[in-house]
Amino acid sequence: MGKKEKLKIIPLGGLGEIGKNMTVIEYKNDIIVIDCGLMFPEEEMLGIDIVIPDITYLLKNKDKFHAIVLTHGHEDHIGALPYILKQINVPVYGTRLTLGLVENKLKEHGLLKDVDLKCIKAKDVIRNGEMSVEFIKTSHSIADSVALAIHTPAGTVVHTGDFKVDFTPIDGDVIDLARFAELGKEGVLLMMADSTNVERPGYTMSERTVGQTFQNIFKQAKGRIIVATFASNIHRVQQIINEADDYGKKVAISGRSMVNVVDVAYELGYLNIPEGVLIDIDDIDKYSNSEIVIITTGSQGEAMSALVRMSTSEHKKVNIIPGDMVVISASPIPGNEKLVSRVINQLFKKGADVIYEDLADVHVSGHACQEELKLIHTLVKPEFFLPVHGEFRHLKQHGQLAQKLGMNEENIFLMENGAVLELSHKNAKITGSVTAGQVLVDGLGVGDVGNIVLRDRKHLSQDGILTVVVTISKETGGVIAGPDIISRGFVYVRESEDLMEQAKEIVKEALVKCEERQVTDWATIKNNIKDSLRSYLYEKTKRKPMILPIIMEI
Amino acid sequence: MGKKEKLKIIPLGGLGEIGKNMTVIEYKNDIIVIDCGLMFPEEEMLGIDIVIPDITYLLKNKDKFHAIVLTHGHEDHIGALPYILKQINVPVYGTRLTLGLVENKLKEHGLLKDVDLKCIKAKDVIRNGEMSVEFIKTSHSIADSVALAIHTPAGTVVHTGDFKVDFTPIDGDVIDLARFAELGKEGVLLMMADSTNVERPGYTMSERTVGQTFQNIFKQAKGRIIVATFASNIHRVQQIINEADDYGKKVAISGRSMVNVVDVAYELGYLNIPEGVLIDIDDIDKYSNSEIVIITTGSQGEAMSALVRMSTSEHKKVNIIPGDMVVISASPIPGNEKLVSRVINQLFKKGADVIYEDLADVHVSGHACQEELKLIHTLVKPEFFLPVHGEFRHLKQHGQLAQKLGMNEENIFLMENGAVLELSHKNAKITGSVTAGQVLVDGLGVGDVGNIVLRDRKHLSQDGILTVVVTISKETGGVIAGPDIISRGFVYVRESEDLMEQAKEIVKEALVKCEERQVTDWATIKNNIKDSLRSYLYEKTKRKPMILPIIMEI
């Protein structure tokens, strides 16, 4: 082993936000990146499809960058991979299910044959320069999730990934607490740990408890049972299939991502579906309603999801009928509360019985609550602590939790994306920062929509636009045709003819004034049109539409 | 008393939604309207300020319409008054505080001197034709709230208004359960009851419990204490003032609506502020931080609210500093979760301690939970039941609660706005429906923004707009100038010059083709421009901006 140098930890995403998780681990001439996730756009990012991390730092350090290791297959941990791999192609390490989901994604982007996917399993160790990465079994709301221990000459870094402590997991494979304890005994320099549920006291219940609720529901249901849940929650899907089998029911799958994930999970052996239980969604009418279970997407009330289409009679195969029992087996992700409420209302109106989190225990979280976090902190006993995977409030509370367990405040780092944490044996310090931020993806455009475009979309969305066109003579500067005014999203034109006629007069006056003052400079003419029209419209409507004057010269 | 006729109940708002509460009570030639509220716009109502009920039915029955009675002073019960009273001026009955808040509102709209405000108090009875309205003391998150008993020849209707059962209210004036019991004994034909919290088991805690939490906070705080709450929650404000006084602190008020409501409440005697406790916000720097309490708006994280401005250093008088203790004494209203989370993050980043509902009991609801609803149902024992004040899921659950208490399903009416419920002694039936719906208010425009305008705003917000202008010769039909293309909210133009140049070429080609085929009809030319440009842009960007072709003819 060579001279001990500083170990750098640089989060490029996932701090101060829940989403686009990505962390750089750098030692000497090697960089390993943990996870490569996307984030769904905030409400004000109008028209944006997804948000990915800014990888300027990796592009600058291309030569050092040798591997991406994935903790699990959720979008906020793997969703940016196609975009990043198009720019820098490095091997990607992950467990079997994780890579199965990644393959699907790469296929869609036409990248599958170009990428080196390296399948690992818990307890495996991979080497990269002087660093080695060890994978540790955890529990989460997706199967095959792992934590990481990264062994470096400067010390060991433990990254929990997203986790909970489930003593009775569906696959029987319990989180490897013993290994966390061992690492703690050997000495851990830094821990990075999931902060999502740090505000919740107590323990997250076992996934198995949801199965008990399902059992009661399946016992009572007289008509069809329709369960909406996260496509990636294979264990949830397994439990639904188990209950269906117990009660002699058939299971059909609906929703593109649900079909995809079930396919991958079944092929790889993560789903155990007894012979004859699964039927095609086209065949549900061949059975009586009491025999049918449908597993579907739409637990977040997403506009085009299968459940929403069922509730609005827009689904081609399934229409909600009285007697249907719909189970929404999920919590609304913050921001989706109203969408979920809307689909519940709609389902009730259609005559379905609806069971959701407020009424029964049909969901458990995938993240550790306070007591589980305390357990991990106590086992791992890190020298330094970097709370990750949370908004600032969560990072802050997680820091306070660590303090309550006896850690010194100066050993806890509340960081922002891009901050550089440098560690050596018994020493840690934030030494600077690198470029980090949000790259907006809109259709095929990656990063071509920025603040100006978003500001314009916001403006357009509030009061619409008025386009004013006027043709001016090149020779005389006089008006030859127009002004014409066309509006969109401003007022209902048929009911506002007077207003629009008057607006034309206002523009004419502005043009006359320009002519009188012999103003020929287009920018000034345009500004005069804008200013006079803006004040007229605001006075009459208290609205401020975008005004777009266009001058044609002939 | 004349011949007994049918009593009609027609909700014009508040059913299938939380907001714009308004109910028509009609007997023979008399109409009384209960409440006149607004609703805040849904996310997809881009640019809309507020939503009010459609009162077509009242305009048609102007001659019968004699009075509006208000249950309390919240916006969703009084907010539409200025808009409705501009169209039909009838006397408005309400308690003193409710009318105080209404006066403020009418003043802003220049209507105060025109409206006949009639002040009533609990136990008062007003007559209107053969109907009389009795006011009954209740508890809610605003002072001076009442329920109604409407006595008609067809029977008595009880409307709970928004209520909770608080046995230890701040003003000492307990909900008049005895009167509910008496009415129940005399016989109640129909009850309309608040469904907001029907999904929550147990009891809503007393407002007084929040005072105990405040006491702990005030005891610990070493710096300034900043409490954000709903301006209308006078009892909450009173408790903060009480604690401030106990600990020898000074109170300053921030935020327009907080200043307004505190003024009105103090003037009318609903707030008891000991001499010397209240100070001007301009004077806070004259005291040490440990002496200062600020009561402010912004508990919902609203963009321009005082608390948000404090957290982003945009507030003129108050800037958050380390050591400040900020208490968010409210629950996020559904839809506001992300805004609230954002201000919490921002406050933590500024170094404040932040206390919110997830961490301490700093808020209680103003609405009855299941056990309180059962109490009211059991006391009032109505013949028929119409759950109100809730989304459909709440109305449905409230109906089920009534059934569990022994009511027959056919005596429970799950209605939509506009449905007409006709009642006579021992008989009730939905007999039809009247016009009801949403009227959108945008600036000065009431109802001039409809679906087409909203659809355009939505389209503009997603991918922006491209305006294509071309000048054509009247004589030859040939192109004289252009095409010019100007885009807004589509792409960042400087980075997309090639795309825009190519787009121009596409339009030119389309124009040439039109000329070749001797197409002179503008609509066809415009459609050709749109179609060719749309497919080109979609292929290149996977975006679908609005395309607005404009042809100038000279």
Short mmCIF file of N, CA and C in Angstrom, two decimals, chain B residues 26-164:
data_model
loop_
_atom_site.label_atom_id
_atom_site.label_comp_id
_atom_site.label_asym_id
_atom_site.label_seq_id
_atom_site.Cartn_x
_atom_site.Cartn_y
_atom_site.Cartn_z
N GLU B 26 -84.68 26.68 0.63
CA GLU B 26 -85.82 27.32 -0.05
C GLU B 26 -87.13 26.74 0.45
N TYR B 27 -88.01 27.64 0.88
CA TYR B 27 -89.36 27.19 1.28
C TYR B 27 -90.36 28.18 0.72
N LYS B 28 -91.26 27.69 -0.11
CA LYS B 28 -92.23 28.57 -0.77
C LYS B 28 -91.52 29.74 -1.45
N ASN B 29 -91.85 30.95 -1.03
CA ASN B 29 -91.30 32.13 -1.71
C ASN B 29 -90.06 32.70 -1.05
N ASP B 30 -89.41 31.89 -0.24
CA ASP B 30 -88.23 32.41 0.46
C ASP B 30 -87.00 31.54 0.25
N ILE B 31 -85.93 32.23 0.02
CA ILE B 31 -84.63 31.55 -0.04
C ILE B 31 -83.69 32.19 0.97
N ILE B 32 -83.09 31.33 1.79
CA ILE B 32 -81.99 31.77 2.65
C ILE B 32 -80.75 31.03 2.16
N VAL B 33 -79.62 31.73 2.09
CA VAL B 33 -78.38 31.07 1.68
C VAL B 33 -77.46 30.98 2.89
N ILE B 34 -76.94 29.78 3.12
CA ILE B 34 -75.96 29.60 4.20
C ILE B 34 -74.56 29.72 3.62
N ASP B 35 -73.79 30.67 4.10
CA ASP B 35 -72.38 30.88 3.72
C ASP B 35 -72.19 31.24 2.25
N CYS B 36 -71.03 31.79 1.97
CA CYS B 36 -70.78 32.33 0.63
C CYS B 36 -69.27 32.37 0.45
N GLY B 37 -68.68 31.17 0.26
CA GLY B 37 -67.23 31.05 0.34
C GLY B 37 -66.52 30.97 -0.99
N LEU B 38 -65.22 31.13 -0.92
CA LEU B 38 -64.39 30.96 -2.11
C LEU B 38 -63.58 29.67 -1.97
N MET B 39 -62.96 29.28 -3.06
CA MET B 39 -62.02 28.17 -3.03
C MET B 39 -60.72 28.65 -3.67
N PHE B 40 -59.59 28.14 -3.20
CA PHE B 40 -58.34 28.48 -3.86
C PHE B 40 -58.17 27.56 -5.07
N PRO B 41 -57.57 28.08 -6.14
CA PRO B 41 -57.56 27.33 -7.39
C PRO B 41 -56.78 26.02 -7.30
N GLU B 42 -57.23 25.02 -8.04
CA GLU B 42 -56.46 23.78 -8.18
C GLU B 42 -55.21 24.08 -9.01
N GLU B 43 -54.23 23.19 -8.88
CA GLU B 43 -52.95 23.39 -9.56
C GLU B 43 -53.11 23.63 -11.06
N GLU B 44 -54.07 22.94 -11.69
CA GLU B 44 -54.18 23.05 -13.15
C GLU B 44 -54.94 24.29 -13.59
N MET B 45 -55.46 25.07 -12.62
CA MET B 45 -56.15 26.32 -12.99
C MET B 45 -55.11 27.43 -13.07
N LEU B 46 -54.32 27.38 -14.13
CA LEU B 46 -53.16 28.27 -14.23
C LEU B 46 -53.57 29.74 -14.28
N GLY B 47 -52.94 30.54 -13.45
CA GLY B 47 -53.17 31.98 -13.48
C GLY B 47 -54.43 32.43 -12.77
N ILE B 48 -55.23 31.49 -12.28
CA ILE B 48 -56.49 31.85 -11.62
C ILE B 48 -56.22 32.28 -10.18
N ASP B 49 -56.92 33.34 -9.74
CA ASP B 49 -56.71 33.84 -8.39
C ASP B 49 -57.59 33.10 -7.38
N ILE B 50 -58.89 33.10 -7.63
CA ILE B 50 -59.80 32.38 -6.73
C ILE B 50 -60.95 31.79 -7.54
N VAL B 51 -61.69 30.90 -6.89
CA VAL B 51 -62.83 30.24 -7.53
C VAL B 51 -64.06 30.49 -6.66
N ILE B 52 -65.16 30.89 -7.28
CA ILE B 52 -66.39 31.15 -6.50
C ILE B 52 -67.53 30.30 -7.07
N PRO B 53 -68.61 30.16 -6.30
CA PRO B 53 -69.72 29.32 -6.78
C PRO B 53 -70.47 30.00 -7.94
N ASP B 54 -71.08 29.19 -8.76
CA ASP B 54 -71.95 29.66 -9.84
C ASP B 54 -73.33 29.94 -9.22
N ILE B 55 -73.81 31.19 -9.31
CA ILE B 55 -75.08 31.51 -8.64
C ILE B 55 -76.22 31.74 -9.63
N THR B 56 -76.12 31.12 -10.81
CA THR B 56 -77.19 31.20 -11.80
C THR B 56 -78.57 30.97 -11.15
N TYR B 57 -78.64 29.96 -10.29
CA TYR B 57 -79.94 29.64 -9.66
C TYR B 57 -80.48 30.80 -8.84
N LEU B 58 -79.59 31.49 -8.14
CA LEU B 58 -80.03 32.62 -7.31
C LEU B 58 -80.44 33.80 -8.19
N LEU B 59 -79.72 34.00 -9.29
CA LEU B 59 -80.07 35.09 -10.20
C LEU B 59 -81.45 34.86 -10.80
N LYS B 60 -81.74 33.60 -11.09
CA LYS B 60 -83.07 33.26 -11.62
C LYS B 60 -84.17 33.43 -10.58
N ASN B 61 -83.79 33.29 -9.33
CA ASN B 61 -84.79 33.34 -8.25
C ASN B 61 -84.54 34.53 -7.32
N LYS B 62 -84.08 35.61 -7.95
CA LYS B 62 -83.74 36.84 -7.24
C LYS B 62 -84.83 37.30 -6.27
N ASP B 63 -86.09 37.20 -6.72
CA ASP B 63 -87.19 37.74 -5.93
C ASP B 63 -87.40 37.02 -4.61
N LYS B 64 -87.04 35.74 -4.61
CA LYS B 64 -87.23 34.95 -3.38
C LYS B 64 -86.08 35.12 -2.39
N PHE B 65 -84.93 35.52 -2.92
CA PHE B 65 -83.67 35.47 -2.17
C PHE B 65 -83.58 36.65 -1.20
N HIS B 66 -83.64 36.36 0.12
CA HIS B 66 -83.79 37.45 1.08
C HIS B 66 -82.64 37.60 2.06
N ALA B 67 -81.81 36.58 2.18
CA ALA B 67 -80.77 36.71 3.23
C ALA B 67 -79.64 35.71 3.04
N ILE B 68 -78.45 36.14 3.46
CA ILE B 68 -77.32 35.21 3.59
C ILE B 68 -77.00 35.12 5.08
N VAL B 69 -76.90 33.89 5.59
CA VAL B 69 -76.47 33.73 6.99
C VAL B 69 -75.10 33.06 6.99
N LEU B 70 -74.21 33.60 7.81
CA LEU B 70 -72.83 33.10 7.84
C LEU B 70 -72.58 32.31 9.11
N THR B 71 -71.89 31.19 8.97
CA THR B 71 -71.58 30.38 10.16
C THR B 71 -70.30 30.84 10.84
N HIS B 72 -69.32 31.35 10.05
CA HIS B 72 -68.08 31.85 10.64
C HIS B 72 -67.27 32.59 9.57
N GLY B 73 -66.15 33.17 9.98
CA GLY B 73 -65.46 34.12 9.13
C GLY B 73 -64.30 33.59 8.29
N HIS B 74 -64.22 32.28 8.05
CA HIS B 74 -63.15 31.76 7.18
C HIS B 74 -63.45 32.06 5.72
N GLU B 75 -62.37 32.17 4.93
CA GLU B 75 -62.50 32.50 3.51
C GLU B 75 -63.41 31.55 2.74
N ASP B 76 -63.36 30.26 3.10
CA ASP B 76 -64.18 29.30 2.35
C ASP B 76 -65.66 29.41 2.74
N HIS B 77 -65.97 30.38 3.62
CA HIS B 77 -67.38 30.62 3.99
C HIS B 77 -67.82 32.06 3.74
N ILE B 78 -66.85 32.98 3.62
CA ILE B 78 -67.25 34.38 3.36
C ILE B 78 -66.57 34.98 2.13
N GLY B 79 -65.60 34.29 1.56
CA GLY B 79 -64.73 34.89 0.55
C GLY B 79 -65.40 35.30 -0.76
N ALA B 80 -66.54 34.69 -1.09
CA ALA B 80 -67.18 35.04 -2.36
C ALA B 80 -68.19 36.18 -2.19
N LEU B 81 -68.40 36.63 -0.95
CA LEU B 81 -69.41 37.66 -0.70
C LEU B 81 -69.31 38.88 -1.61
N PRO B 82 -68.13 39.50 -1.74
CA PRO B 82 -68.08 40.72 -2.57
C PRO B 82 -68.56 40.45 -4.00
N TYR B 83 -68.21 39.29 -4.55
CA TYR B 83 -68.58 38.99 -5.94
C TYR B 83 -70.08 38.73 -6.08
N ILE B 84 -70.65 38.05 -5.08
CA ILE B 84 -72.08 37.72 -5.14
C ILE B 84 -72.91 38.97 -4.85
N LEU B 85 -72.49 39.74 -3.83
CA LEU B 85 -73.27 40.92 -3.45
C LEU B 85 -73.27 41.98 -4.55
N LYS B 86 -72.23 42.00 -5.37
CA LYS B 86 -72.23 42.92 -6.52
C LYS B 86 -73.37 42.59 -7.47
N GLN B 87 -73.75 41.32 -7.51
CA GLN B 87 -74.82 40.89 -8.42
C GLN B 87 -76.19 40.91 -7.76
N ILE B 88 -76.27 40.49 -6.51
CA ILE B 88 -77.54 40.53 -5.77
C ILE B 88 -77.26 41.05 -4.37
N ASN B 89 -77.84 42.15 -4.04
CA ASN B 89 -77.58 42.74 -2.74
C ASN B 89 -78.66 42.33 -1.73
N VAL B 90 -78.32 41.44 -0.83
CA VAL B 90 -79.26 41.02 0.23
C VAL B 90 -78.59 41.23 1.59
N PRO B 91 -79.39 41.31 2.65
CA PRO B 91 -78.79 41.44 3.99
C PRO B 91 -77.94 40.23 4.34
N VAL B 92 -76.88 40.48 5.09
CA VAL B 92 -75.97 39.41 5.50
C VAL B 92 -75.97 39.33 7.03
N TYR B 93 -76.28 38.15 7.56
CA TYR B 93 -76.32 37.94 9.00
C TYR B 93 -75.07 37.18 9.45
N GLY B 94 -74.49 37.65 10.54
CA GLY B 94 -73.35 36.92 11.07
C GLY B 94 -73.03 37.42 12.47
N THR B 95 -72.16 36.68 13.16
CA THR B 95 -71.74 37.12 14.50
C THR B 95 -70.79 38.30 14.35
N ARG B 96 -70.46 38.90 15.46
CA ARG B 96 -69.72 40.16 15.45
C ARG B 96 -68.35 40.03 14.78
N LEU B 97 -67.59 39.00 15.17
CA LEU B 97 -66.26 38.84 14.57
C LEU B 97 -66.38 38.51 13.08
N THR B 98 -67.33 37.64 12.76
CA THR B 98 -67.52 37.27 11.35
C THR B 98 -67.80 38.52 10.52
N LEU B 99 -68.70 39.37 10.99
CA LEU B 99 -69.02 40.59 10.24
C LEU B 99 -67.84 41.56 10.22
N GLY B 100 -67.06 41.57 11.30
CA GLY B 100 -65.86 42.42 11.32
C GLY B 100 -64.93 42.04 10.16
N LEU B 101 -64.77 40.75 9.95
CA LEU B 101 -63.91 40.28 8.86
C LEU B 101 -64.56 40.55 7.49
N VAL B 102 -65.89 40.42 7.44
CA VAL B 102 -66.61 40.71 6.20
C VAL B 102 -66.46 42.19 5.84
N GLU B 103 -66.56 43.05 6.84
CA GLU B 103 -66.43 44.51 6.60
C GLU B 103 -65.11 44.83 5.91
N ASN B 104 -64.02 44.26 6.43
CA ASN B 104 -62.70 44.44 5.82
C ASN B 104 -62.71 44.11 4.34
N LYS B 105 -63.33 42.99 4.04
CA LYS B 105 -63.40 42.47 2.68
C LYS B 105 -64.23 43.40 1.79
N LEU B 106 -65.36 43.85 2.30
CA LEU B 106 -66.24 44.73 1.51
C LEU B 106 -65.56 46.08 1.27
N LYS B 107 -64.83 46.54 2.28
CA LYS B 107 -64.09 47.80 2.14
C LYS B 107 -63.15 47.71 0.94
N GLU B 108 -62.38 46.63 0.87
CA GLU B 108 -61.43 46.45 -0.24
C GLU B 108 -62.11 46.52 -1.60
N HIS B 109 -63.36 46.07 -1.65
CA HIS B 109 -64.10 46.05 -2.92
C HIS B 109 -64.98 47.29 -3.07
N GLY B 110 -64.85 48.24 -2.14
CA GLY B 110 -65.65 49.47 -2.23
C GLY B 110 -67.14 49.23 -2.09
N LEU B 111 -67.51 48.23 -1.30
CA LEU B 111 -68.93 47.85 -1.22
C LEU B 111 -69.54 48.12 0.15
N LEU B 112 -68.71 48.56 1.11
CA LEU B 112 -69.15 48.54 2.50
C LEU B 112 -70.45 49.29 2.73
N LYS B 113 -70.56 50.49 2.15
CA LYS B 113 -71.73 51.31 2.47
C LYS B 113 -73.02 50.78 1.83
N ASP B 114 -72.87 49.89 0.85
CA ASP B 114 -74.05 49.39 0.14
C ASP B 114 -74.69 48.17 0.79
N VAL B 115 -73.96 47.51 1.67
CA VAL B 115 -74.44 46.21 2.15
C VAL B 115 -75.03 46.32 3.55
N ASP B 116 -76.14 45.63 3.75
CA ASP B 116 -76.82 45.63 5.04
C ASP B 116 -76.30 44.46 5.89
N LEU B 117 -75.38 44.76 6.80
CA LEU B 117 -74.81 43.71 7.65
C LEU B 117 -75.60 43.66 8.95
N LYS B 118 -76.10 42.50 9.29
CA LYS B 118 -76.93 42.37 10.48
C LYS B 118 -76.25 41.48 11.50
N CYS B 119 -75.89 42.07 12.62
CA CYS B 119 -75.12 41.35 13.63
C CYS B 119 -76.03 40.50 14.51
N ILE B 120 -75.72 39.24 14.64
CA ILE B 120 -76.48 38.36 15.54
C ILE B 120 -75.52 37.71 16.52
N LYS B 121 -76.09 37.10 17.55
CA LYS B 121 -75.25 36.31 18.45
C LYS B 121 -75.92 34.96 18.71
N ALA B 122 -75.16 34.03 19.29
CA ALA B 122 -75.71 32.71 19.56
C ALA B 122 -77.01 32.86 20.34
N LYS B 123 -77.97 32.01 20.06
CA LYS B 123 -79.32 31.98 20.68
C LYS B 123 -80.29 32.95 20.01
N ASP B 124 -79.79 33.89 19.20
CA ASP B 124 -80.70 34.76 18.45
C ASP B 124 -81.48 33.93 17.45
N VAL B 125 -82.67 34.44 17.10
CA VAL B 125 -83.48 33.82 16.06
C VAL B 125 -83.91 34.92 15.10
N ILE B 126 -83.73 34.68 13.82
CA ILE B 126 -84.24 35.65 12.84
C ILE B 126 -85.32 34.98 12.01
N ARG B 127 -86.29 35.77 11.58
CA ARG B 127 -87.39 35.20 10.78
C ARG B 127 -87.24 35.62 9.33
N ASN B 128 -87.67 34.75 8.46
CA ASN B 128 -87.67 35.06 7.03
C ASN B 128 -88.82 34.29 6.42
N GLY B 129 -89.92 34.97 6.13
CA GLY B 129 -91.12 34.29 5.63
C GLY B 129 -91.55 33.27 6.67
N GLU B 130 -91.76 32.04 6.25
CA GLU B 130 -92.19 31.01 7.20
C GLU B 130 -91.02 30.26 7.81
N MET B 131 -89.79 30.69 7.45
CA MET B 131 -88.60 30.07 8.04
C MET B 131 -88.03 30.95 9.13
N SER B 132 -87.47 30.31 10.15
CA SER B 132 -86.69 31.10 11.11
C SER B 132 -85.35 30.41 11.32
N VAL B 133 -84.34 31.22 11.51
CA VAL B 133 -82.98 30.69 11.68
C VAL B 133 -82.51 30.97 13.09
N GLU B 134 -82.09 29.91 13.76
CA GLU B 134 -81.61 30.04 15.13
C GLU B 134 -80.09 29.78 15.12
N PHE B 135 -79.36 30.58 15.88
CA PHE B 135 -77.90 30.46 15.90
C PHE B 135 -77.46 29.75 17.17
N ILE B 136 -76.56 28.79 17.01
CA ILE B 136 -76.12 27.95 18.14
C ILE B 136 -74.60 28.02 18.27
N LYS B 137 -74.15 28.31 19.44
CA LYS B 137 -72.71 28.41 19.73
C LYS B 137 -71.97 27.10 19.43
N THR B 138 -70.85 27.19 18.69
CA THR B 138 -69.98 26.01 18.50
C THR B 138 -68.53 26.39 18.77
N SER B 139 -67.63 25.44 18.61
CA SER B 139 -66.18 25.72 18.66
C SER B 139 -65.58 25.43 17.30
N HIS B 140 -64.61 26.24 16.92
CA HIS B 140 -63.91 26.04 15.65
C HIS B 140 -62.58 26.77 15.74
N SER B 141 -61.78 26.70 14.69
CA SER B 141 -60.46 27.34 14.74
C SER B 141 -60.53 28.84 14.48
N ILE B 142 -61.73 29.39 14.47
CA ILE B 142 -61.89 30.84 14.47
C ILE B 142 -62.95 31.12 15.53
N ALA B 143 -62.81 32.25 16.21
CA ALA B 143 -63.78 32.57 17.27
C ALA B 143 -65.13 32.90 16.66
N ASP B 144 -66.16 32.87 17.52
CA ASP B 144 -67.49 33.35 17.17
C ASP B 144 -68.14 32.56 16.03
N SER B 145 -67.93 31.26 16.02
CA SER B 145 -68.56 30.43 14.99
C SER B 145 -69.88 29.88 15.53
N VAL B 146 -70.82 29.67 14.64
CA VAL B 146 -72.14 29.17 15.05
C VAL B 146 -72.61 28.04 14.13
N ALA B 147 -73.48 27.20 14.71
CA ALA B 147 -74.26 26.26 13.91
C ALA B 147 -75.64 26.89 13.73
N LEU B 148 -76.45 26.29 12.88
CA LEU B 148 -77.78 26.85 12.60
C LEU B 148 -78.85 25.79 12.80
N ALA B 149 -79.98 26.23 13.34
CA ALA B 149 -81.19 25.39 13.29
C ALA B 149 -82.20 26.20 12.50
N ILE B 150 -82.63 25.65 11.38
CA ILE B 150 -83.57 26.38 10.53
C ILE B 150 -84.93 25.73 10.69
N HIS B 151 -85.83 26.48 11.31
CA HIS B 151 -87.15 25.93 11.59
C HIS B 151 -88.09 26.28 10.45
N THR B 152 -88.70 25.27 9.85
CA THR B 152 -89.61 25.49 8.72
C THR B 152 -90.87 24.66 8.98
N PRO B 153 -91.96 25.00 8.31
CA PRO B 153 -93.17 24.20 8.47
C PRO B 153 -92.96 22.73 8.10
N ALA B 154 -91.98 22.47 7.24
CA ALA B 154 -91.72 21.08 6.85
C ALA B 154 -90.90 20.33 7.89
N GLY B 155 -90.29 21.08 8.80
CA GLY B 155 -89.44 20.45 9.81
C GLY B 155 -88.20 21.30 10.07
N THR B 156 -87.38 20.82 10.98
CA THR B 156 -86.19 21.58 11.37
C THR B 156 -84.94 21.01 10.70
N VAL B 157 -84.13 21.93 10.19
CA VAL B 157 -82.86 21.55 9.58
C VAL B 157 -81.73 22.03 10.48
N VAL B 158 -80.82 21.13 10.86
CA VAL B 158 -79.65 21.54 11.63
C VAL B 158 -78.43 21.53 10.72
N HIS B 159 -77.71 22.65 10.67
CA HIS B 159 -76.46 22.75 9.92
C HIS B 159 -75.36 23.02 10.93
N THR B 160 -74.39 22.11 11.03
CA THR B 160 -73.40 22.26 12.11
C THR B 160 -72.40 23.39 11.87
N GLY B 161 -72.33 23.88 10.62
CA GLY B 161 -71.19 24.73 10.28
C GLY B 161 -69.91 23.93 10.46
N ASP B 162 -68.77 24.59 10.41
CA ASP B 162 -67.50 23.92 10.73
C ASP B 162 -67.40 23.89 12.25
N PHE B 163 -67.14 22.70 12.81
CA PHE B 163 -67.13 22.65 14.28
C PHE B 163 -66.21 21.58 14.81
N LYS B 164 -65.88 21.72 16.07
CA LYS B 164 -65.27 20.67 16.85
C LYS B 164 -65.89 20.76 18.24
#
